[in-house]
Coordinates of C-alpha atoms in Angstrom, one line a residue:
Chain O
X1 CA 41.1 183.7 198.6
X2 CA 43.8 181.0 198.7
X3 CA 45.9 181.1 201.9
X4 CA 49.1 179.6 203.0
X5 CA 50.1 178.8 206.6
X6 CA 53.6 180.2 207.2
X7 CA 55.2 178.5 210.2
X8 CA 56.8 181.9 211.2
X9 CA 53.9 184.3 210.5
X10 CA 50.7 182.3 210.4
X11 CA 47.9 182.2 207.9
X12 CA 48.4 184.6 205.0
X13 CA 46.9 185.3 201.6
X14 CA 48.7 183.7 198.7
X15 CA 49.6 187.1 197.2
X16 CA 52.2 187.5 200.0
X17 CA 54.2 184.5 198.6
X18 CA 56.3 183.8 195.6
X19 CA 56.0 180.4 193.9
X20 CA 59.4 178.7 193.8
X21 CA 58.4 175.5 192.0
X22 CA 58.0 171.9 192.9
X23 CA 61.0 169.9 193.9
X24 CA 62.6 168.8 190.6
X25 CA 62.4 165.0 190.1
X26 CA 64.1 163.6 187.0
X27 CA 62.7 160.2 186.2
X28 CA 65.1 157.3 186.6
X29 CA 64.5 156.1 183.1
X30 CA 66.4 159.1 181.8
X31 CA 70.0 158.0 182.1
X32 CA 72.0 160.2 179.7
X33 CA 73.6 162.9 181.9
X34 CA 72.9 165.7 179.4
X35 CA 69.3 164.7 179.1
X36 CA 69.0 164.6 182.8
X37 CA 70.3 168.2 183.0
X38 CA 67.7 169.3 180.4
X39 CA 65.0 167.6 182.3
X40 CA 66.1 169.1 185.6
X41 CA 66.3 172.6 184.1
X42 CA 63.1 172.7 182.1
X43 CA 60.6 169.9 182.6
X44 CA 57.9 169.6 185.3
X45 CA 56.0 166.7 186.7
X46 CA 52.9 169.0 186.7
X47 CA 51.1 166.6 188.9
X48 CA 47.3 166.5 189.1
X49 CA 47.2 165.5 192.8
X50 CA 49.7 165.6 195.7
X51 CA 52.7 167.8 195.2
X52 CA 55.6 169.2 197.3
X53 CA 56.5 172.7 196.5
X54 CA 58.7 175.6 197.7
X55 CA 57.1 179.0 198.4
X56 CA 58.9 182.2 199.5
X57 CA 57.2 184.4 202.0
X58 CA 58.2 187.6 200.3
X59 CA 56.0 190.0 202.2
X60 CA 56.5 188.5 205.6
X61 CA 59.4 186.6 207.2
X62 CA 61.3 186.2 203.9
X63 CA 61.9 182.5 204.5
X64 CA 61.4 179.6 202.2
X65 CA 58.8 177.0 203.2
X66 CA 57.9 173.6 201.8
X67 CA 54.2 173.2 201.1
X68 CA 52.5 169.8 200.5
X69 CA 49.2 170.3 198.8
X70 CA 46.7 168.9 196.4
X71 CA 46.6 170.5 192.9
X72 CA 43.3 168.8 192.0
X73 CA 41.5 170.9 194.5
X74 CA 40.7 174.6 194.7
X75 CA 43.2 177.0 196.3
X76 CA 46.0 175.8 198.4
X77 CA 44.3 172.7 199.9
X78 CA 47.1 170.9 201.8
X79 CA 47.7 167.1 201.5
X80 CA 46.4 165.2 204.5
Chain R
X1 CA 22.7 185.4 170.2
X2 CA 23.5 181.9 171.3
X3 CA 23.0 179.5 168.5
X4 CA 24.9 176.6 170.1
X5 CA 21.9 174.3 170.1
X6 CA 21.1 174.9 166.4
X7 CA 24.7 174.4 165.5
X8 CA 25.2 171.3 167.4
X9 CA 21.9 169.8 166.0
X10 CA 23.0 170.7 162.5
X11 CA 26.2 168.7 162.8
X12 CA 26.2 165.0 161.9
X13 CA 27.8 163.0 164.7
X14 CA 29.6 159.7 164.2
X15 CA 30.3 156.5 165.9
X16 CA 34.0 155.7 166.3
X17 CA 35.7 153.6 163.6
X18 CA 38.3 151.1 164.7
X19 CA 41.1 152.9 163.0
X20 CA 42.0 156.3 161.6
X21 CA 45.0 157.8 159.8
X22 CA 45.2 160.6 162.4
X23 CA 43.7 160.7 165.8
X24 CA 43.6 164.2 167.5
X25 CA 43.1 164.3 171.3
X26 CA 41.2 167.4 172.3
X27 CA 38.2 169.0 170.6
X28 CA 39.1 172.6 171.2
X29 CA 40.1 175.2 168.7
X30 CA 43.6 173.8 168.0
X31 CA 42.5 170.2 167.6
X32 CA 39.5 171.0 165.4
X33 CA 41.4 173.6 163.3
X34 CA 44.2 171.0 162.7
X35 CA 41.5 168.5 161.5
X36 CA 39.8 171.2 159.4
X37 CA 43.1 172.1 157.6
X38 CA 44.1 168.4 157.2
X39 CA 40.7 167.9 155.4
X40 CA 40.5 171.1 153.4
X41 CA 44.2 171.8 152.4
X42 CA 45.6 168.3 152.3
X43 CA 42.7 166.0 151.5
X44 CA 43.3 163.9 154.6
X45 CA 39.9 163.1 155.9
X46 CA 40.3 159.8 157.7
X47 CA 40.7 161.7 160.9
X48 CA 39.1 161.6 164.3
X49 CA 39.0 164.3 166.9
X50 CA 38.4 162.9 170.4
X51 CA 37.0 165.2 173.0
X52 CA 36.6 164.2 176.7
X53 CA 33.6 166.5 177.2
X54 CA 31.8 168.6 174.6
X55 CA 33.7 170.5 171.9
X56 CA 35.0 173.9 173.1
X57 CA 34.4 173.0 176.7
X58 CA 38.0 173.6 177.7
X59 CA 40.1 176.7 177.3
X60 CA 38.7 177.4 173.8
X61 CA 35.4 178.4 175.5
X62 CA 37.0 180.1 178.5
X63 CA 39.4 182.7 177.1
X64 CA 38.8 186.4 176.6
X65 CA 38.6 186.1 172.8
X66 CA 41.4 188.5 172.0
X67 CA 43.3 188.2 168.7
X68 CA 46.5 190.1 168.4
X69 CA 50.1 189.8 167.1
X70 CA 52.0 192.4 169.1
X71 CA 54.6 190.0 170.5
X72 CA 58.1 190.6 171.5
X73 CA 60.3 188.2 169.5
X74 CA 60.4 188.0 165.7
X75 CA 59.3 184.3 165.4
X76 CA 56.2 184.9 167.5
X77 CA 55.2 188.1 165.8
X78 CA 55.3 186.4 162.4
X79 CA 53.4 183.4 163.6
X80 CA 50.7 185.4 165.4
X81 CA 50.4 188.0 162.6
X82 CA 49.8 185.1 160.2
X83 CA 47.1 183.8 162.6
X84 CA 45.5 187.3 162.8
X85 CA 45.3 187.4 159.0
X86 CA 43.8 183.9 158.8
X87 CA 41.2 185.0 161.4
X88 CA 40.3 188.0 159.1
X89 CA 39.3 185.7 156.3
X90 CA 37.9 182.8 158.3
X91 CA 34.2 183.9 157.9
X92 CA 34.6 183.9 154.1
X93 CA 36.5 180.6 154.1
X94 CA 34.1 178.6 156.3
X95 CA 30.9 180.5 155.6
X96 CA 30.3 180.7 159.4
X97 CA 29.8 184.0 161.2
X98 CA 32.3 184.1 164.0
X99 CA 31.5 187.7 165.0
X100 CA 35.0 188.8 164.1
X101 CA 35.5 192.4 164.8
X102 CA 38.7 194.4 164.4
X103 CA 39.0 196.8 167.3
X104 CA 42.7 197.8 167.9
X105 CA 44.4 197.3 171.1
X106 CA 45.9 199.9 173.5
X107 CA 48.7 198.6 175.6
X108 CA 49.2 201.2 178.3
X109 CA 52.4 202.2 180.0
X110 CA 52.7 203.9 183.4
X111 CA 56.5 204.0 183.9
X112 CA 59.5 204.9 181.8
X113 CA 60.6 201.3 181.7
X114 CA 57.3 200.2 180.3
X115 CA 57.5 203.0 177.7
X116 CA 60.9 201.7 176.6
X117 CA 59.4 198.2 176.4
X118 CA 56.5 199.4 174.3
X119 CA 58.7 201.5 172.0
X120 CA 60.8 198.4 171.4
X121 CA 57.7 196.3 170.8
X122 CA 56.5 198.8 168.2
X123 CA 59.8 198.8 166.3
X124 CA 60.1 195.0 166.3
X125 CA 56.4 194.6 165.3
X126 CA 56.8 197.0 162.3
X127 CA 60.0 195.2 161.3
X128 CA 58.2 191.8 161.3
X129 CA 55.0 192.9 159.6
X130 CA 52.6 193.7 162.5
X131 CA 51.1 197.1 162.7
X132 CA 51.9 198.6 166.1
X133 CA 52.6 202.3 166.7
X134 CA 53.3 204.4 169.8
X135 CA 50.6 206.9 170.8
X136 CA 50.6 209.8 173.2
X137 CA 48.2 209.9 176.2
X138 CA 46.0 212.3 174.3
X139 CA 45.9 210.1 171.2
X140 CA 45.1 207.1 173.5
X141 CA 42.2 209.1 174.9
X142 CA 40.9 209.9 171.4
X143 CA 40.9 206.2 170.6
X144 CA 39.3 205.4 174.0
X145 CA 37.4 208.5 175.4
X146 CA 36.5 206.5 178.6
X147 CA 40.1 206.3 179.6
X148 CA 41.2 208.2 182.8
X149 CA 44.7 209.4 181.8
X150 CA 45.6 209.9 185.5
X151 CA 45.0 206.2 186.1
X152 CA 42.9 207.0 189.2
X153 CA 45.7 209.2 190.4
X154 CA 48.0 206.3 191.0
X155 CA 48.8 205.0 187.5
X156 CA 49.2 207.9 185.1
X157 CA 49.3 207.0 181.5
X158 CA 52.6 208.0 180.0
X159 CA 51.8 206.6 176.6
X160 CA 50.7 203.4 174.9
X161 CA 51.4 201.1 172.0
X162 CA 48.5 200.8 169.7
X163 CA 48.2 197.5 167.9
X164 CA 45.9 198.4 165.0
X165 CA 45.0 194.9 163.8
X166 CA 43.9 193.5 167.1
X167 CA 40.4 191.9 167.0
X168 CA 37.9 189.8 168.9
X169 CA 35.8 186.9 167.8
X170 CA 33.2 184.8 169.5
X171 CA 35.2 181.8 170.8
X172 CA 32.5 179.1 170.7
X173 CA 31.7 180.1 167.1
X174 CA 35.3 179.7 166.1
X175 CA 35.2 176.1 167.6
X176 CA 31.9 175.3 165.8
X177 CA 33.1 176.8 162.5
X178 CA 36.1 174.5 162.5
X179 CA 34.1 171.5 163.7
X180 CA 31.5 172.0 161.1
X181 CA 34.0 172.5 158.3
X182 CA 36.0 169.5 159.2
X183 CA 32.9 167.2 159.7
X184 CA 31.5 168.2 156.3
X185 CA 34.7 167.0 154.8
X186 CA 34.4 163.6 156.5
X187 CA 36.3 164.1 159.8
X188 CA 34.8 162.3 162.8
X189 CA 34.3 164.4 165.9
X190 CA 33.7 162.1 168.9
X191 CA 32.4 164.0 172.0
X192 CA 32.4 162.5 175.5
X193 CA 35.3 160.2 174.5
X194 CA 38.2 160.6 176.9
X195 CA 41.5 159.1 176.1
X196 CA 42.5 156.8 179.0
X197 CA 45.8 155.4 177.5
X198 CA 47.9 155.2 174.4
X199 CA 48.5 152.1 172.4
X200 CA 52.2 151.4 171.9
X201 CA 54.1 149.2 169.5
X202 CA 57.6 149.3 170.9
X203 CA 58.4 152.9 171.2
X204 CA 55.9 154.0 168.6
X205 CA 52.4 155.3 169.5
X206 CA 49.9 153.5 167.4
X207 CA 46.5 154.5 168.8
X208 CA 44.5 155.4 171.8
X209 CA 42.5 153.7 174.5
X210 CA 39.0 155.0 175.2
X211 CA 36.1 153.7 177.4
X212 CA 34.5 152.6 174.2
X213 CA 37.5 150.5 173.2
X214 CA 40.8 151.1 171.5
X215 CA 41.2 153.1 168.3
X216 CA 44.3 152.6 166.2
X217 CA 45.9 155.5 164.5
X218 CA 48.7 156.1 162.0
X219 CA 49.6 159.2 164.1
X220 CA 48.3 160.7 167.3
X221 CA 48.3 164.4 168.0
X222 CA 47.7 165.8 171.5
X223 CA 45.9 169.1 171.2
X224 CA 45.0 168.9 174.9
X225 CA 44.9 172.1 177.1
X226 CA 45.5 172.0 180.8
X227 CA 45.7 168.3 181.2
X228 CA 48.4 167.8 178.5
X229 CA 51.1 166.6 181.0
X230 CA 48.9 163.6 181.8
X231 CA 48.4 162.7 178.2
X232 CA 52.1 163.2 177.4
X233 CA 53.1 161.0 180.3
X234 CA 51.2 158.2 178.7
X235 CA 53.9 158.4 175.9
X236 CA 56.7 158.9 178.5
X237 CA 57.1 162.5 177.1
X238 CA 58.2 165.1 179.6
X239 CA 57.0 168.6 179.0
X240 CA 58.2 172.0 180.3
X241 CA 54.7 172.9 181.4
X242 CA 52.8 173.8 184.6
X243 CA 49.1 174.0 184.7
X244 CA 47.8 177.3 186.3
X245 CA 44.2 178.5 186.6
X246 CA 43.3 181.7 184.7
X247 CA 40.1 183.5 185.7
X248 CA 37.9 185.9 183.8
X249 CA 34.5 187.5 184.1
X250 CA 31.9 189.7 182.4
X251 CA 30.0 192.6 183.9
X252 CA 26.5 193.8 183.3
X253 CA 25.9 195.4 179.9
X254 CA 26.9 198.9 179.2
X255 CA 25.9 201.0 176.1
X256 CA 27.8 199.8 173.1
X257 CA 30.6 202.1 172.0
X258 CA 33.6 201.0 173.9
X259 CA 35.9 200.7 170.9
X260 CA 39.3 199.1 171.6
X261 CA 40.8 196.4 173.7
X262 CA 42.6 197.9 176.7
X263 CA 45.6 196.0 178.0
X264 CA 48.1 196.8 180.7
X265 CA 51.1 194.8 181.7
X266 CA 51.9 196.8 184.8
X267 CA 48.4 196.2 186.2
X268 CA 48.1 192.8 184.6
X269 CA 44.7 193.1 183.2
X270 CA 42.8 193.4 179.9
X271 CA 39.3 194.5 179.1
X272 CA 37.1 194.7 176.0
X273 CA 33.4 195.0 175.3
X274 CA 31.4 192.0 174.0
X275 CA 28.7 192.3 171.3
X276 CA 26.2 192.1 174.1
X277 CA 27.7 195.2 175.7
X278 CA 29.2 193.4 178.7
X279 CA 32.7 194.3 179.7
X280 CA 34.9 191.2 179.5
X281 CA 37.9 191.2 181.8
X282 CA 40.8 189.0 182.6
X283 CA 44.0 189.3 184.6
X284 CA 47.1 187.4 185.5
X285 CA 46.9 183.6 186.0
X286 CA 46.8 182.3 189.6
X287 CA 50.3 181.9 191.1
X288 CA 49.7 178.3 192.3
X289 CA 49.7 175.4 189.8
X290 CA 46.3 173.8 190.0
X291 CA 43.8 171.7 187.9
X292 CA 40.8 173.1 189.8
X293 CA 38.2 175.2 187.9
X294 CA 37.3 177.0 191.1
X295 CA 37.0 180.8 191.0
X296 CA 37.9 183.2 193.8
X297 CA 36.3 186.4 195.1
X298 CA 39.8 187.9 195.5
X299 CA 40.3 187.8 191.8
X300 CA 37.0 189.6 191.1
X301 CA 37.9 192.3 193.6
X302 CA 41.4 192.9 192.5
X303 CA 40.7 192.8 188.8
X304 CA 37.7 195.1 189.2
X305 CA 39.8 197.6 191.3
X306 CA 42.6 197.6 188.7
X307 CA 40.3 198.2 185.7
X308 CA 38.4 200.9 187.6
X309 CA 41.7 202.9 187.9
X310 CA 41.8 203.1 184.2
X311 CA 38.1 203.2 183.3
X312 CA 36.2 205.1 186.0
X313 CA 32.8 204.5 184.3
X314 CA 33.1 200.9 185.6
X315 CA 33.2 201.9 189.3
X316 CA 29.7 200.6 189.9
X317 CA 30.1 197.4 187.8
X318 CA 28.2 194.3 188.6
X319 CA 29.5 190.9 187.8
X320 CA 27.3 188.6 185.7
X321 CA 29.5 185.5 185.2
X322 CA 32.9 184.3 186.3
X323 CA 34.8 181.3 185.1
X324 CA 38.2 179.7 185.2
X325 CA 40.3 177.7 182.7
X326 CA 43.3 175.7 183.4
X327 CA 46.2 176.8 181.2
X328 CA 49.3 174.9 180.0
X329 CA 51.9 177.5 180.8
X330 CA 55.2 176.7 179.2
X331 CA 58.5 177.5 180.9
X332 CA 59.4 180.1 178.3
X333 CA 55.9 181.4 177.7
X334 CA 55.8 180.3 174.1
X335 CA 53.9 177.4 172.5
X336 CA 55.3 174.0 171.8
X337 CA 54.4 172.4 168.5
X338 CA 55.5 169.4 166.6
X339 CA 57.4 166.2 167.2
X340 CA 58.1 164.8 170.6
X341 CA 60.9 162.3 170.0
X342 CA 58.4 159.5 170.3
X343 CA 57.4 158.2 166.8
X344 CA 53.7 158.6 166.0
X345 CA 53.1 161.1 168.7
X346 CA 52.9 164.9 168.2
X347 CA 51.9 167.7 170.4
X348 CA 50.5 171.2 170.1
X349 CA 50.6 172.6 173.6
X350 CA 52.1 175.3 175.8
X351 CA 49.3 177.5 174.7
X352 CA 49.0 179.0 178.2
X353 CA 46.9 182.1 178.2
X354 CA 47.7 182.9 174.5
X355 CA 46.1 180.0 172.6
X356 CA 42.9 181.4 171.2
X357 CA 44.6 184.0 168.9
X358 CA 46.8 181.2 167.5
X359 CA 44.1 178.7 166.5
X360 CA 44.1 179.3 162.7
X361 CA 47.9 179.4 162.3
X362 CA 48.5 176.6 164.8
X363 CA 45.9 174.4 163.1
X364 CA 47.2 175.2 159.6
X365 CA 50.9 174.6 160.4
X366 CA 50.3 171.4 162.4
X367 CA 48.2 170.1 159.5
X368 CA 51.1 170.8 157.1
X369 CA 53.5 169.0 159.5
X370 CA 51.2 166.0 159.6
X371 CA 50.5 166.0 155.9
X372 CA 54.1 166.5 154.7
X373 CA 56.1 165.0 157.6
X374 CA 58.3 168.0 157.6
X375 CA 58.2 170.8 160.1
X376 CA 57.2 174.1 158.4
X377 CA 59.6 177.0 158.7
X378 CA 57.1 178.9 160.9
X379 CA 57.0 176.0 163.4
X380 CA 60.7 175.3 163.5
X381 CA 61.4 177.7 166.4
X382 CA 58.6 176.2 168.5
X383 CA 59.7 172.6 168.5
X384 CA 59.9 170.8 171.9
X385 CA 63.6 170.1 171.4
X386 CA 64.4 173.8 171.5
X387 CA 65.0 173.4 175.3
X388 CA 67.6 170.6 174.8
X389 CA 69.2 172.8 172.1
X390 CA 69.2 175.8 174.6
X391 CA 67.1 177.9 172.3
X392 CA 64.1 178.8 174.4
X393 CA 61.7 181.4 173.0
X394 CA 61.3 183.6 176.1
X395 CA 58.6 186.2 175.7
X396 CA 56.8 186.5 179.0
X397 CA 56.4 190.2 178.6
X398 CA 54.1 189.8 175.7
X399 CA 51.7 187.3 177.2
X400 CA 49.7 190.0 179.1
X401 CA 49.9 187.9 182.3
X402 CA 52.5 188.2 185.0
Chain Q
X1 CA 49.0 211.3 207.0
X2 CA 51.5 209.0 208.8
X3 CA 55.0 210.4 209.4
X4 CA 57.3 207.5 208.9
X5 CA 60.8 208.1 210.2
X6 CA 63.9 206.0 210.2
X7 CA 63.9 203.5 213.0
X8 CA 67.6 202.7 213.6
X9 CA 68.5 199.4 215.1
X10 CA 70.8 196.3 214.8
X11 CA 70.0 193.3 212.7
X12 CA 71.5 190.0 213.6
X13 CA 71.4 186.7 211.8
X14 CA 72.5 183.6 213.6
X15 CA 71.6 180.1 214.5
X16 CA 68.1 179.9 216.0
X17 CA 69.4 178.5 219.3
X18 CA 72.0 181.3 219.6
X19 CA 69.3 183.9 219.2
X20 CA 67.2 182.1 221.8
X21 CA 70.1 182.5 224.2
X22 CA 70.8 186.1 223.3
X23 CA 71.0 188.7 226.1
X24 CA 70.2 192.3 225.2
X25 CA 70.3 195.6 227.3
X26 CA 67.3 196.3 229.3
X27 CA 64.6 198.3 227.5
X28 CA 65.6 197.0 224.1
X29 CA 62.8 195.9 221.8
X30 CA 63.6 192.6 220.0
X31 CA 61.6 191.8 216.8
X32 CA 62.1 188.2 215.8
X33 CA 61.7 188.4 212.0
X34 CA 62.4 184.7 211.6
X35 CA 63.9 181.9 213.8
X36 CA 67.3 182.9 212.6
X37 CA 67.0 186.7 212.4
X38 CA 66.2 189.5 214.8
X39 CA 66.0 193.3 214.6
X40 CA 66.8 195.1 217.9
X41 CA 65.8 198.6 218.7
X42 CA 67.9 199.9 221.6
X43 CA 66.7 202.6 224.0
X44 CA 70.0 204.5 223.5
X45 CA 71.9 204.3 220.2
X46 CA 75.3 202.5 220.1
X47 CA 74.7 199.7 222.6
X48 CA 76.1 196.4 221.4
X49 CA 74.9 192.8 221.8
X50 CA 76.5 190.6 224.5
X51 CA 79.7 188.8 224.0
X52 CA 78.2 185.3 224.1
X53 CA 76.7 186.1 220.7
X54 CA 79.8 185.9 218.6
X55 CA 78.6 183.4 216.0
X56 CA 76.4 185.8 214.2
X57 CA 76.2 188.4 211.4
X58 CA 75.5 191.7 213.2
X59 CA 75.0 194.9 211.3
X60 CA 73.6 198.3 212.0
X61 CA 70.3 198.6 210.2
X62 CA 68.9 202.0 209.0
X63 CA 66.7 200.6 206.2
X64 CA 63.5 200.6 208.2
X65 CA 61.1 203.4 208.6
X66 CA 58.1 203.5 210.9
X67 CA 56.0 205.3 213.4
X68 CA 54.4 204.5 216.8
X69 CA 50.6 204.5 216.8
X70 CA 48.1 204.6 219.6
X71 CA 45.6 201.7 219.6
X72 CA 42.9 204.1 218.3
X73 CA 45.2 205.1 215.4
X74 CA 46.0 201.5 214.7
X75 CA 42.3 200.6 214.5
X76 CA 41.3 203.7 212.5
X77 CA 44.1 203.8 210.0
X78 CA 45.7 200.4 209.6
X79 CA 43.5 197.5 210.5
X80 CA 41.1 197.9 207.6
X81 CA 44.0 197.5 205.2
X82 CA 45.1 194.1 206.6
X83 CA 43.6 190.9 205.1
X84 CA 44.9 188.5 207.8
X85 CA 44.3 188.0 211.5
X86 CA 46.3 190.0 213.9
X87 CA 47.9 188.0 216.8
X88 CA 46.0 188.2 220.1
X89 CA 48.9 188.0 222.6
X90 CA 51.0 191.0 223.5
X91 CA 53.7 191.9 222.8
X92 CA 53.7 190.3 219.3
X93 CA 55.3 190.8 215.9
X94 CA 53.1 190.5 212.9
X95 CA 54.5 190.6 209.3
X96 CA 52.6 190.7 206.1
X97 CA 50.9 193.0 203.5
X98 CA 49.4 196.2 204.8
X99 CA 47.5 198.0 202.1
X100 CA 49.3 195.7 199.7
X101 CA 52.8 196.8 200.9
X102 CA 55.1 194.5 202.8
X103 CA 55.1 195.8 206.4
X104 CA 55.6 194.8 210.0
X105 CA 53.6 195.6 213.1
X106 CA 55.0 195.4 216.6
X107 CA 52.0 195.2 218.9
X108 CA 52.4 196.2 222.6
X109 CA 49.6 196.3 225.1
X110 CA 49.1 200.1 224.8
X111 CA 50.6 201.0 221.4
X112 CA 51.9 199.6 218.2
X113 CA 54.9 200.3 215.8
X114 CA 54.2 200.2 212.1
X115 CA 57.4 199.3 210.2
X116 CA 58.3 199.0 206.5
X117 CA 61.4 199.0 204.3
X118 CA 62.4 202.6 203.5
X119 CA 61.8 202.3 199.7
X120 CA 58.1 201.5 200.4
X121 CA 57.6 204.4 202.8
X122 CA 56.0 206.7 200.2
X123 CA 53.7 204.1 198.8
X124 CA 52.6 202.9 202.3
X125 CA 51.8 206.4 203.6
X126 CA 49.9 207.2 200.3
X127 CA 47.8 204.1 200.7
X128 CA 47.1 204.7 204.4
X129 CA 46.1 208.3 203.9

């Protein structure tokens, strides 16, 4: 079972957490302010590799944490 | 029961030509169906379907084979109902046996709020041409005698919506039927041909790069599953999609006679019986975005436990096979079809965990768009630019996942 | 069947450094939910926090229910329903899913307190039956 290491609570199964999404990153090539808003609100990098995401420890300390992990690999493998 | 080898041998495979009118990336159901309808309905046969692996090796061969139209917004109901009807005539049209079987689907409700949602679903379905009716727990039990109405004591069944037209079909056979139909009309299907880049002429996409060399194209359609963001990025197209794994499994065989498909949005699981007698189950997609096809023991455990609440005869189930697909989950849980804003580059994507049922309609409508250059009315609500126009097609409650 | 009862206390949210420097009445049990949040159970009701702790949000909290368990009870009724490793030091606070319900465990050397939010009380007792 995938696990996440919460700095407050320790290693916990992924079902204790709520996924909050990766940090939005609007590409610089989009310059129109309205288009940037649309991209910020809806679009995702959906990276196949290293990502930086926010997770909420809903069943534990109820704090947000930043998780850097590799989406190419199984489970919650962190980025080294 | 597996005639994969015979089917593959019977097909006539081609070497790539240097140029095609249409190049479709992705040899799954949607890509092959689009090629099939281009060839059969519009006479466009100078078409290539490029598949990185073998045809049907992605999500088309990894789903739980359920065909239904009981969605929660009018545009989706009409689209999926059309698809459900096309599936019903697909064997006659292609001459291929896809093991289509109309079973009906019980969508169970365990709380008053779920009952309200199912009542609303029934009314909207009926208004939009899909046959879905509310049934009492006793009626649900007569449709599925194996059902425990107390839900193992914890999830009592208060009622259910019954989607009469729901069906299943053998997913590989659907892929092969479309591949065979398209290839007989002259479409080239190129297996083991990954697309490594797109050829550009200014802004316009004019072809694809492959390890065997470039192929130019009048038009490129991405019918890619989980890896769609990578392909779209080659055209600088941004998509509202995250790729999540979805797991499923089959059990040992039970005596045939489990009639309907059982689905449950509160427990997030669905189960049906295959023609071999195995119980085929799936549940919600994994919470973390990932491109990994790895499976987890936790999923087997939680999904088995949930299903056993409803179907106690499964309490000693054994698991035969487990697999994972990576799903292109769109932000509003509806598909994205059509133009991308980049000339020469179209997408059919955002099929998440609901793509199999949409293969015939998705292929037919995309073919019409390509052939005529105009977005058919049925596809209009599902354009990519709906997000910029602030018209998302939010229908998460109908996906059966999460 | 576990008898979960309201466990009254005081909940304080403040800067982590301020909580580190907090002084509470003797005998009070301090559960550090997060670096910036504590839940304090006082031996006698009505005792307040010290004055040097002004920059904080302090509120009486009656939203938790719980019960004290012997180590035998803990081992027999609860541990099998936890899918993560309990801390080894004592005393210690552990937070996470217990039988699929968000709960907290305050582990002392001779006993343990099982806590959960009041709305989950019924579900938790049912699942630990």
